[in-house]
Short mmCIF file of N, CA, C and O in Angstrom, two decimals:
data_model
loop_
_atom_site.label_atom_id
_atom_site.label_comp_id
_atom_site.label_asym_id
_atom_site.label_seq_id
_atom_site.Cartn_x
_atom_site.Cartn_y
_atom_site.Cartn_z
N MET A 11 87.81 95.06 91.26
CA MET A 11 87.94 95.76 91.54
C MET A 11 88.65 97.26 90.90
O MET A 11 89.28 96.45 90.19
N THR A 12 87.89 98.70 91.14
CA THR A 12 88.91 99.39 90.24
C THR A 12 90.21 99.80 90.95
O THR A 12 91.16 99.36 91.97
N SER A 13 90.86 100.82 90.12
CA SER A 13 92.35 100.97 90.85
C SER A 13 92.56 102.03 91.31
O SER A 13 93.41 101.96 93.10
N ILE A 14 91.08 102.69 92.12
CA ILE A 14 91.06 103.24 93.10
C ILE A 14 90.96 102.58 94.63
O ILE A 14 91.00 102.85 95.33
N GLN A 15 89.92 101.68 94.32
CA GLN A 15 89.65 101.07 95.31
C GLN A 15 90.64 100.41 96.27
O GLN A 15 91.41 100.14 96.69
N LYS A 16 91.49 99.07 95.14
CA LYS A 16 92.89 99.08 95.09
C LYS A 16 93.09 99.62 96.02
O LYS A 16 94.44 99.41 96.67
N ARG A 17 93.63 100.88 95.40
CA ARG A 17 94.69 102.10 96.26
C ARG A 17 94.60 102.55 97.80
O ARG A 17 95.01 102.70 98.66
N ILE A 18 92.98 102.92 97.70
CA ILE A 18 92.18 102.75 99.29
C ILE A 18 92.21 101.93 99.83
O ILE A 18 92.81 102.03 101.49
N ILE A 19 92.60 99.98 99.57
CA ILE A 19 92.66 99.38 100.32
C ILE A 19 94.20 99.48 100.62
O ILE A 19 94.75 98.70 101.33
N LEU A 20 95.03 99.33 100.08
CA LEU A 20 96.57 99.29 99.92
C LEU A 20 96.97 100.56 101.04
O LEU A 20 97.52 100.64 102.03
N ALA A 21 96.63 101.89 100.83
CA ALA A 21 96.58 102.78 102.35
C ALA A 21 96.27 102.10 103.23
O ALA A 21 97.16 102.36 104.14
N GLY A 22 95.19 101.66 103.65
CA GLY A 22 94.37 101.04 104.36
C GLY A 22 95.26 100.07 105.33
O GLY A 22 95.89 100.20 106.48
N ILE A 23 96.10 99.04 104.56
CA ILE A 23 96.85 98.23 104.68
C ILE A 23 98.27 98.25 105.08
O ILE A 23 98.53 98.10 105.98
N ARG A 24 98.62 99.34 104.35
CA ARG A 24 99.68 100.54 105.31
C ARG A 24 99.79 100.54 106.36
O ARG A 24 101.11 100.67 107.29
N ILE A 25 98.76 101.96 107.20
CA ILE A 25 98.63 102.32 107.84
C ILE A 25 98.70 100.75 108.83
O ILE A 25 99.28 100.92 109.93
N LYS A 26 97.63 100.02 108.51
CA LYS A 26 98.10 98.92 109.99
C LYS A 26 99.32 98.21 110.26
O LYS A 26 98.93 97.74 111.43
N LEU A 27 99.39 98.17 108.95
CA LEU A 27 101.25 97.19 109.09
C LEU A 27 102.14 97.91 110.06
O LEU A 27 102.66 97.62 110.86
N ASN A 28 101.89 99.59 109.77
CA ASN A 28 103.17 100.90 109.99
C ASN A 28 102.38 100.58 111.58
O ASN A 28 103.63 100.79 112.05
N ARG A 29 101.22 99.92 112.29
CA ARG A 29 100.93 100.01 113.50
C ARG A 29 101.87 98.59 114.22
O ARG A 29 101.11 98.09 115.10
N GLY A 30 102.22 97.80 113.32
CA GLY A 30 102.15 96.59 113.99
C GLY A 30 102.13 95.36 113.68
O GLY A 30 101.90 93.64 114.24
N GLU A 31 100.68 95.64 112.92
CA GLU A 31 99.20 94.29 112.51
C GLU A 31 100.15 93.06 111.60
O GLU A 31 100.87 93.49 110.58
N ASN A 32 99.40 92.38 111.45
CA ASN A 32 100.34 90.91 111.08
C ASN A 32 99.63 91.60 109.74
O ASN A 32 98.33 90.99 109.48
N LEU A 33 99.90 91.20 108.37
CA LEU A 33 99.21 91.07 107.40
C LEU A 33 98.55 90.33 106.62
O LEU A 33 97.18 90.86 106.04
N GLU A 34 98.30 88.67 107.29
CA GLU A 34 97.78 87.73 106.69
C GLU A 34 95.90 87.87 107.81
O GLU A 34 95.55 88.05 107.61
N GLU A 35 96.28 88.69 108.97
CA GLU A 35 95.44 88.82 109.59
C GLU A 35 94.89 89.89 108.86
O GLU A 35 93.48 90.01 109.24
N ILE A 36 96.01 90.92 108.25
CA ILE A 36 94.62 92.08 107.92
C ILE A 36 94.18 91.51 106.66
O ILE A 36 92.85 91.87 106.66
N LEU A 37 94.25 90.57 106.08
CA LEU A 37 94.24 90.35 104.41
C LEU A 37 93.00 89.23 105.17
O LEU A 37 91.78 89.41 104.28
N ALA A 38 92.75 88.70 106.18
CA ALA A 38 91.61 87.93 106.76
C ALA A 38 90.49 88.34 107.26
O ALA A 38 88.92 87.89 106.66
N MET A 39 90.52 89.45 107.35
CA MET A 39 89.67 91.12 107.49
C MET A 39 88.91 91.02 106.20
O MET A 39 87.55 91.75 106.15
N TYR A 40 89.47 91.27 105.42
CA TYR A 40 88.53 91.49 103.90
C TYR A 40 88.32 90.79 103.44
O TYR A 40 88.88 89.91 102.22
N ILE A 41 87.24 90.55 103.61
CA ILE A 41 86.53 88.69 103.18
C ILE A 41 85.94 88.61 101.48
O ILE A 41 85.88 88.02 101.21
N ASN A 42 85.36 90.01 101.29
CA ASN A 42 85.34 90.24 99.80
C ASN A 42 85.65 90.26 98.89
O ASN A 42 86.28 90.36 97.58
N LEU A 43 87.40 90.16 99.10
CA LEU A 43 88.91 89.96 97.72
C LEU A 43 88.88 88.55 97.78
O LEU A 43 88.56 87.97 98.48
N SER A 44 89.47 88.79 96.27
CA SER A 44 89.36 87.38 96.16
C SER A 44 90.92 87.18 96.45
O SER A 44 91.52 87.74 96.81
N GLU A 45 91.14 85.60 96.11
CA GLU A 45 92.28 85.10 97.06
C GLU A 45 93.43 85.62 95.87
O GLU A 45 94.85 86.25 95.83
N GLU A 46 93.20 86.16 94.58
CA GLU A 46 94.18 86.70 93.48
C GLU A 46 94.23 88.04 93.84
O GLU A 46 95.31 88.57 93.65
N GLU A 47 93.15 88.65 94.37
CA GLU A 47 93.76 90.43 94.83
C GLU A 47 94.15 89.87 95.73
O GLU A 47 95.39 90.97 96.18
N LYS A 48 94.51 88.98 96.84
CA LYS A 48 94.73 89.03 97.81
C LYS A 48 96.26 88.73 97.52
O LYS A 48 97.22 89.54 98.49
N SER A 49 96.78 88.57 96.78
CA SER A 49 97.34 87.49 96.36
C SER A 49 98.28 89.19 95.23
O SER A 49 99.54 89.21 95.77
N GLU A 50 97.86 90.20 94.50
CA GLU A 50 98.47 90.68 94.29
C GLU A 50 98.51 91.99 95.49
O GLU A 50 100.07 92.23 95.08
N ILE A 51 97.90 92.41 96.82
CA ILE A 51 98.64 93.08 97.12
C ILE A 51 99.57 92.21 98.17
O ILE A 51 100.19 93.30 98.31
N ARG A 52 99.98 91.16 98.54
CA ARG A 52 100.42 90.80 98.83
C ARG A 52 102.32 90.83 97.93
O ARG A 52 103.24 91.42 98.41
N ASN A 53 101.64 91.10 96.76
CA ASN A 53 103.24 90.87 95.65
C ASN A 53 103.56 92.24 96.04
O ASN A 53 104.65 92.54 96.15
N LYS A 54 102.75 93.65 95.88
CA LYS A 54 103.07 94.97 95.72
C LYS A 54 103.53 95.30 97.28
O LYS A 54 104.41 96.55 96.96
N LEU A 55 103.37 94.76 97.92
CA LEU A 55 103.39 95.21 99.36
C LEU A 55 105.02 94.17 100.11
O LEU A 55 105.56 94.83 101.00
N ALA A 56 105.22 93.18 98.62
CA ALA A 56 106.49 92.49 99.36
C ALA A 56 107.85 93.55 99.15
O ALA A 56 108.05 94.46 98.45
#
């Protein structure tokens, strides 16, 4: 995944988190992300 794609995904996830959605439920919807990429996202948002 390119850095631009990561930034777009992170921005979308932040919006959903601000709406009160659960991070794990959000990540479950991103079926094309590997577990490594999901872990990286978790670390950036922690």
